[in-house]
Each structure stands twice: as structure tokens, then as C-alpha cells.
Amino acid sequence: MRTEIKIDKCERPFCVIHTEAETPGILAAAEKIRRLDESGRATVISGWDGDFCIQLRQEDIFRIYSMDKKVYVETEKESLLLKMRLYEFERLAEECGWTDFIRISNTDIANFSKVTALDMSITGIVRVKFTDGKTAMVSRRYMAKIRDQLNMVRK
């Protein structure tokens, strides 16, 4: 397969595959490229469903949360056990350039690319609404950090 690297000013590197037909081999190559970051490392994490290890990309994840001294990753269909601590996931997300992940409480990290709204009620309780209809509570302690990361300006 012929390859070509083009030096161009862009925010993040991207790959375009020119092909006559979409074949299983082309789809497999695109999937392998999609899982890499700028340094060439795989940017997937492993969630566990019993004895089964499931590879997840950033866009598969809605939130990371802890419950009963365990950490889980929530996708659209299921919650899987994550064999790392919340602070370890935060560090990994920062290293991989996953800027959409923001800590919203001591027990939750939300993927803001999957958030449809911040529901701010009169009582001061803030909820994050996800695209799948689920919600998570936001701690007041983290509101300033969320505003900063989302560039929300108070009028």
C-alpha cells in the first residue's frame, strides 16, 4: 500500500484513506489508525465484564464513576469494571489528549462530548444530562473547574 505524509498546519493530525472500494482490509486499517494517538500509542482503555476484556475508545465512554470502592466505565449499553482509580484515568486522559473528560464530583468524571445539557435547578443542584438520557449529579466544589474548562462566562 502506498503511503504519503503531508506536512500541513492543522490542530490535530488526521488520516484520509483513498480507496476504490470499502473492503474489510481497509476498514481494519482505518480502525487501527483510529485507535492511535499522535505519539503512535493505542488510545483505548480496557473495561471488564466478568472474564471478558472489552476495548473502549474515547467516543464509546459516557462517564467514569466509582461505587462500592470499585471504578466503572459507562457506555451506552453497559457499565464495565475499570481496573484503575479515577485519578489514574484523569492522568491517562490528559496524556492522550482526551480533553472532553471533566471531573464533576469526587466519584464521577463525565465525557462532555456526550452531554446534552447542564440542568441547573433553583435549589442549586446541577445535573449533567447525557445523550442516552441518563443523568449524573455535579458537586458544587467542581463547578468552578467545569466553568473554566467549558469556558462558561457568567453575565
PDB file of C-alpha atoms in Angstrom:
ATOM      1  CA  MET A   1       0.000   0.000   0.000  1.00  0.00           C
ATOM      2  CA  ARG A   2       1.362   3.396  -0.957  1.00  0.00           C
ATOM      3  CA  THR A   3       1.692   5.917   1.880  1.00  0.00           C
ATOM      4  CA  GLU A   4       2.265   9.624   1.879  1.00  0.00           C
ATOM      5  CA  ILE A   5       2.877  12.094   4.718  1.00  0.00           C
ATOM      6  CA  LYS A   6       1.868  15.676   4.092  1.00  0.00           C
ATOM      7  CA  ILE A   7       3.158  18.418   6.416  1.00  0.00           C
ATOM      8  CA  ASP A   8       0.358  20.921   6.942  1.00  0.00           C
ATOM      9  CA  LYS A   9      -0.861  23.294   9.647  1.00  0.00           C
ATOM     10  CA  CYS A  10      -3.726  21.584  11.457  1.00  0.00           C
ATOM     11  CA  GLU A  11      -4.900  21.450  15.061  1.00  0.00           C
ATOM     12  CA  ARG A  12      -4.623  17.660  15.311  1.00  0.00           C
ATOM     13  CA  PRO A  13      -3.187  15.148  12.841  1.00  0.00           C
ATOM     14  CA  PHE A  14      -5.735  13.196  10.811  1.00  0.00           C
ATOM     15  CA  CYS A  15      -5.634  10.458   8.240  1.00  0.00           C
ATOM     16  CA  VAL A  16      -7.504  10.132   4.948  1.00  0.00           C
ATOM     17  CA  ILE A  17      -7.617   6.816   3.100  1.00  0.00           C
ATOM     18  CA  HIS A  18      -8.214   6.999  -0.643  1.00  0.00           C
ATOM     19  CA  THR A  19      -9.651   3.751  -1.957  1.00  0.00           C
ATOM     20  CA  GLU A  20     -11.749   2.457  -4.809  1.00  0.00           C
ATOM     21  CA  ALA A  21     -13.913   0.292  -2.506  1.00  0.00           C
ATOM     22  CA  GLU A  22     -14.503  -0.147   1.222  1.00  0.00           C
ATOM     23  CA  THR A  23     -13.064  -3.597   1.935  1.00  0.00           C
ATOM     24  CA  PRO A  24     -12.611  -5.456   5.230  1.00  0.00           C
ATOM     25  CA  GLY A  25      -8.859  -4.824   4.995  1.00  0.00           C
ATOM     26  CA  ILE A  26      -9.357  -1.072   4.535  1.00  0.00           C
ATOM     27  CA  LEU A  27     -11.838  -0.984   7.442  1.00  0.00           C
ATOM     28  CA  ALA A  28      -9.371  -2.874   9.657  1.00  0.00           C
ATOM     29  CA  ALA A  29      -6.554  -0.457   8.739  1.00  0.00           C
ATOM     30  CA  ALA A  30      -8.786   2.553   9.480  1.00  0.00           C
ATOM     31  CA  GLU A  31      -9.767   1.084  12.852  1.00  0.00           C
ATOM     32  CA  LYS A  32      -6.118   0.510  13.794  1.00  0.00           C
ATOM     33  CA  ILE A  33      -5.237   4.100  12.869  1.00  0.00           C
ATOM     34  CA  ARG A  34      -8.275   5.424  14.765  1.00  0.00           C
ATOM     35  CA  ARG A  35      -7.002   3.798  17.966  1.00  0.00           C
ATOM     36  CA  LEU A  36      -3.642   5.627  17.856  1.00  0.00           C
ATOM     37  CA  ASP A  37      -2.735   8.992  19.342  1.00  0.00           C
ATOM     38  CA  GLU A  38      -0.162  11.457  17.950  1.00  0.00           C
ATOM     39  CA  SER A  39       2.709   9.504  19.539  1.00  0.00           C
ATOM     40  CA  GLY A  40       1.623   6.227  17.917  1.00  0.00           C
ATOM     41  CA  ARG A  41       0.282   4.682  21.134  1.00  0.00           C
ATOM     42  CA  ALA A  42      -3.092   2.977  21.279  1.00  0.00           C
ATOM     43  CA  THR A  43      -5.704   5.222  22.882  1.00  0.00           C
ATOM     44  CA  VAL A  44      -8.106   2.642  24.185  1.00  0.00           C
ATOM     45  CA  ILE A  45      -8.879   1.517  27.685  1.00  0.00           C
ATOM     46  CA  SER A  46      -9.996  -1.910  28.824  1.00  0.00           C
ATOM     47  CA  GLY A  47     -13.307  -2.439  30.561  1.00  0.00           C
ATOM     48  CA  TRP A  48     -14.060  -5.782  32.149  1.00  0.00           C
ATOM     49  CA  ASP A  49     -17.319  -7.736  32.011  1.00  0.00           C
ATOM     50  CA  GLY A  50     -16.525 -10.703  34.226  1.00  0.00           C
ATOM     51  CA  ASP A  51     -13.673 -12.516  32.468  1.00  0.00           C
ATOM     52  CA  PHE A  52     -14.129 -10.629  29.190  1.00  0.00           C
ATOM     53  CA  CYS A  53     -11.948  -7.624  28.364  1.00  0.00           C
ATOM     54  CA  ILE A  54     -13.650  -5.050  26.146  1.00  0.00           C
ATOM     55  CA  GLN A  55     -11.598  -2.353  24.404  1.00  0.00           C
ATOM     56  CA  LEU A  56     -13.164   1.128  24.554  1.00  0.00           C
ATOM     57  CA  ARG A  57     -12.320   4.300  22.666  1.00  0.00           C
ATOM     58  CA  GLN A  58     -12.961   7.830  23.934  1.00  0.00           C
ATOM     59  CA  GLU A  59     -16.167   8.174  21.937  1.00  0.00           C
ATOM     60  CA  ASP A  60     -17.587   4.965  23.486  1.00  0.00           C
ATOM     61  CA  ILE A  61     -17.432   6.337  27.045  1.00  0.00           C
ATOM     62  CA  PHE A  62     -20.171   8.406  28.692  1.00  0.00           C
ATOM     63  CA  ARG A  63     -18.739   8.608  32.192  1.00  0.00           C
ATOM     64  CA  ILE A  64     -16.332   7.041  34.663  1.00  0.00           C
ATOM     65  CA  TYR A  65     -17.653   6.604  38.191  1.00  0.00           C
ATOM     66  CA  SER A  66     -16.797   4.890  41.453  1.00  0.00           C
ATOM     67  CA  MET A  67     -19.231   2.860  43.517  1.00  0.00           C
ATOM     68  CA  ASP A  68     -18.603   0.429  46.375  1.00  0.00           C
ATOM     69  CA  LYS A  69     -14.821   1.016  46.206  1.00  0.00           C
ATOM     70  CA  LYS A  70     -14.695  -0.021  42.520  1.00  0.00           C
ATOM     71  CA  VAL A  71     -14.410   2.107  39.384  1.00  0.00           C
ATOM     72  CA  TYR A  72     -16.721   1.598  36.409  1.00  0.00           C
ATOM     73  CA  VAL A  73     -16.836   2.921  32.869  1.00  0.00           C
ATOM     74  CA  GLU A  74     -20.324   3.556  31.498  1.00  0.00           C
ATOM     75  CA  THR A  75     -21.063   3.158  27.814  1.00  0.00           C
ATOM     76  CA  GLU A  76     -24.361   3.499  26.004  1.00  0.00           C
ATOM     77  CA  LYS A  77     -25.207  -0.170  26.566  1.00  0.00           C
ATOM     78  CA  GLU A  78     -23.438  -1.244  29.759  1.00  0.00           C
ATOM     79  CA  SER A  79     -21.254  -0.485  32.741  1.00  0.00           C
ATOM     80  CA  LEU A  80     -17.893  -2.252  32.808  1.00  0.00           C
ATOM     81  CA  LEU A  81     -15.333  -2.615  35.580  1.00  0.00           C
ATOM     82  CA  LEU A  82     -12.284  -0.399  35.083  1.00  0.00           C
ATOM     83  CA  LYS A  83      -9.107  -1.657  36.698  1.00  0.00           C
ATOM     84  CA  MET A  84      -7.731   1.774  37.590  1.00  0.00           C
ATOM     85  CA  ARG A  85      -8.524   4.586  40.016  1.00  0.00           C
ATOM     86  CA  LEU A  86     -10.307   7.778  38.983  1.00  0.00           C
ATOM     87  CA  TYR A  87      -7.132   9.861  39.335  1.00  0.00           C
ATOM     88  CA  GLU A  88      -5.267   7.334  37.150  1.00  0.00           C
ATOM     89  CA  PHE A  89      -7.927   7.690  34.464  1.00  0.00           C
ATOM     90  CA  GLU A  90      -7.656  11.503  34.700  1.00  0.00           C
ATOM     91  CA  ARG A  91      -3.892  11.269  34.171  1.00  0.00           C
ATOM     92  CA  LEU A  92      -4.348   8.850  31.232  1.00  0.00           C
ATOM     93  CA  ALA A  93      -6.974  11.109  29.622  1.00  0.00           C
ATOM     94  CA  GLU A  94      -4.639  14.102  29.935  1.00  0.00           C
ATOM     95  CA  GLU A  95      -1.722  12.165  28.393  1.00  0.00           C
ATOM     96  CA  CYS A  96      -3.930  11.015  25.497  1.00  0.00           C
ATOM     97  CA  GLY A  97      -5.355  14.495  24.876  1.00  0.00           C
ATOM     98  CA  TRP A  98      -8.887  13.474  25.808  1.00  0.00           C
ATOM     99  CA  THR A  99      -9.958  16.983  26.838  1.00  0.00           C
ATOM    100  CA  ASP A 100     -13.687  16.173  26.931  1.00  0.00           C
ATOM    101  CA  PHE A 101     -13.346  14.308  30.249  1.00  0.00           C
ATOM    102  CA  ILE A 102     -14.050  16.596  33.211  1.00  0.00           C
ATOM    103  CA  ARG A 103     -14.328  15.640  36.878  1.00  0.00           C
ATOM    104  CA  ILE A 104     -17.811  16.613  38.095  1.00  0.00           C
ATOM    105  CA  SER A 105     -17.669  15.166  41.626  1.00  0.00           C
ATOM    106  CA  ASN A 106     -15.460  13.048  43.875  1.00  0.00           C
ATOM    107  CA  THR A 107     -16.997   9.938  42.306  1.00  0.00           C
ATOM    108  CA  ASP A 108     -17.682  10.992  38.685  1.00  0.00           C
ATOM    109  CA  ILE A 109     -15.833  12.015  35.533  1.00  0.00           C
ATOM    110  CA  ALA A 110     -18.088  12.959  32.608  1.00  0.00           C
ATOM    111  CA  ASN A 111     -17.352  12.877  28.883  1.00  0.00           C
ATOM    112  CA  PHE A 112     -18.703  16.302  27.878  1.00  0.00           C
ATOM    113  CA  SER A 113     -18.854  15.309  24.209  1.00  0.00           C
ATOM    114  CA  LYS A 114     -21.772  13.090  25.328  1.00  0.00           C
ATOM    115  CA  VAL A 115     -23.504  15.793  27.411  1.00  0.00           C
ATOM    116  CA  THR A 116     -26.619  17.458  26.017  1.00  0.00           C
ATOM    117  CA  ALA A 117     -27.355  19.873  28.863  1.00  0.00           C
ATOM    118  CA  LEU A 118     -26.447  21.101  32.302  1.00  0.00           C
ATOM    119  CA  ASP A 119     -29.685  21.236  34.289  1.00  0.00           C
ATOM    120  CA  MET A 120     -29.336  23.983  36.879  1.00  0.00           C
ATOM    121  CA  SER A 121     -32.333  23.969  39.180  1.00  0.00           C
ATOM    122  CA  ILE A 122     -33.443  26.723  41.546  1.00  0.00           C
ATOM    123  CA  THR A 123     -32.312  24.705  44.565  1.00  0.00           C
ATOM    124  CA  GLY A 124     -28.707  24.843  43.387  1.00  0.00           C
ATOM    125  CA  ILE A 125     -28.484  21.202  42.347  1.00  0.00           C
ATOM    126  CA  VAL A 126     -26.762  20.773  38.989  1.00  0.00           C
ATOM    127  CA  ARG A 127     -27.254  17.690  36.828  1.00  0.00           C
ATOM    128  CA  VAL A 128     -25.451  16.627  33.700  1.00  0.00           C
ATOM    129  CA  LYS A 129     -27.762  15.148  31.064  1.00  0.00           C
ATOM    130  CA  PHE A 130     -26.174  12.668  28.656  1.00  0.00           C
ATOM    131  CA  THR A 131     -27.233  11.859  25.085  1.00  0.00           C
ATOM    132  CA  ASP A 132     -28.537   8.459  26.222  1.00  0.00           C
ATOM    133  CA  GLY A 133     -30.976  10.125  28.655  1.00  0.00           C
ATOM    134  CA  LYS A 134     -29.084   9.293  31.855  1.00  0.00           C
ATOM    135  CA  THR A 135     -28.011  11.934  34.343  1.00  0.00           C
ATOM    136  CA  ALA A 136     -25.246  12.492  36.899  1.00  0.00           C
ATOM    137  CA  MET A 137     -25.038  14.935  39.782  1.00  0.00           C
ATOM    138  CA  VAL A 138     -22.449  17.726  39.776  1.00  0.00           C
ATOM    139  CA  SER A 139     -20.741  18.668  43.018  1.00  0.00           C
ATOM    140  CA  ARG A 140     -20.676  22.405  43.784  1.00  0.00           C
ATOM    141  CA  ARG A 141     -16.996  22.016  44.602  1.00  0.00           C
ATOM    142  CA  TYR A 142     -16.260  21.234  40.935  1.00  0.00           C
ATOM    143  CA  MET A 143     -18.494  23.902  39.304  1.00  0.00           C
ATOM    144  CA  ALA A 144     -15.690  26.484  39.032  1.00  0.00           C
ATOM    145  CA  LYS A 145     -13.419  23.921  37.339  1.00  0.00           C
ATOM    146  CA  ILE A 146     -16.212  22.898  34.963  1.00  0.00           C
ATOM    147  CA  ARG A 147     -16.911  26.536  34.061  1.00  0.00           C
ATOM    148  CA  ASP A 148     -13.228  27.106  33.363  1.00  0.00           C
ATOM    149  CA  GLN A 149     -12.874  24.036  31.169  1.00  0.00           C
ATOM    150  CA  LEU A 150     -16.082  24.750  29.265  1.00  0.00           C
ATOM    151  CA  ASN A 151     -15.308  28.493  29.053  1.00  0.00           C
ATOM    152  CA  MET A 152     -18.688  29.339  30.554  1.00  0.00           C
ATOM    153  CA  VAL A 153     -18.853  33.035  31.353  1.00  0.00           C
ATOM    154  CA  ARG A 154     -21.200  34.422  33.951  1.00  0.00           C
ATOM    155  CA  LYS A 155     -23.149  37.517  32.834  1.00  0.00           C
TER     156      LYS A 155
END
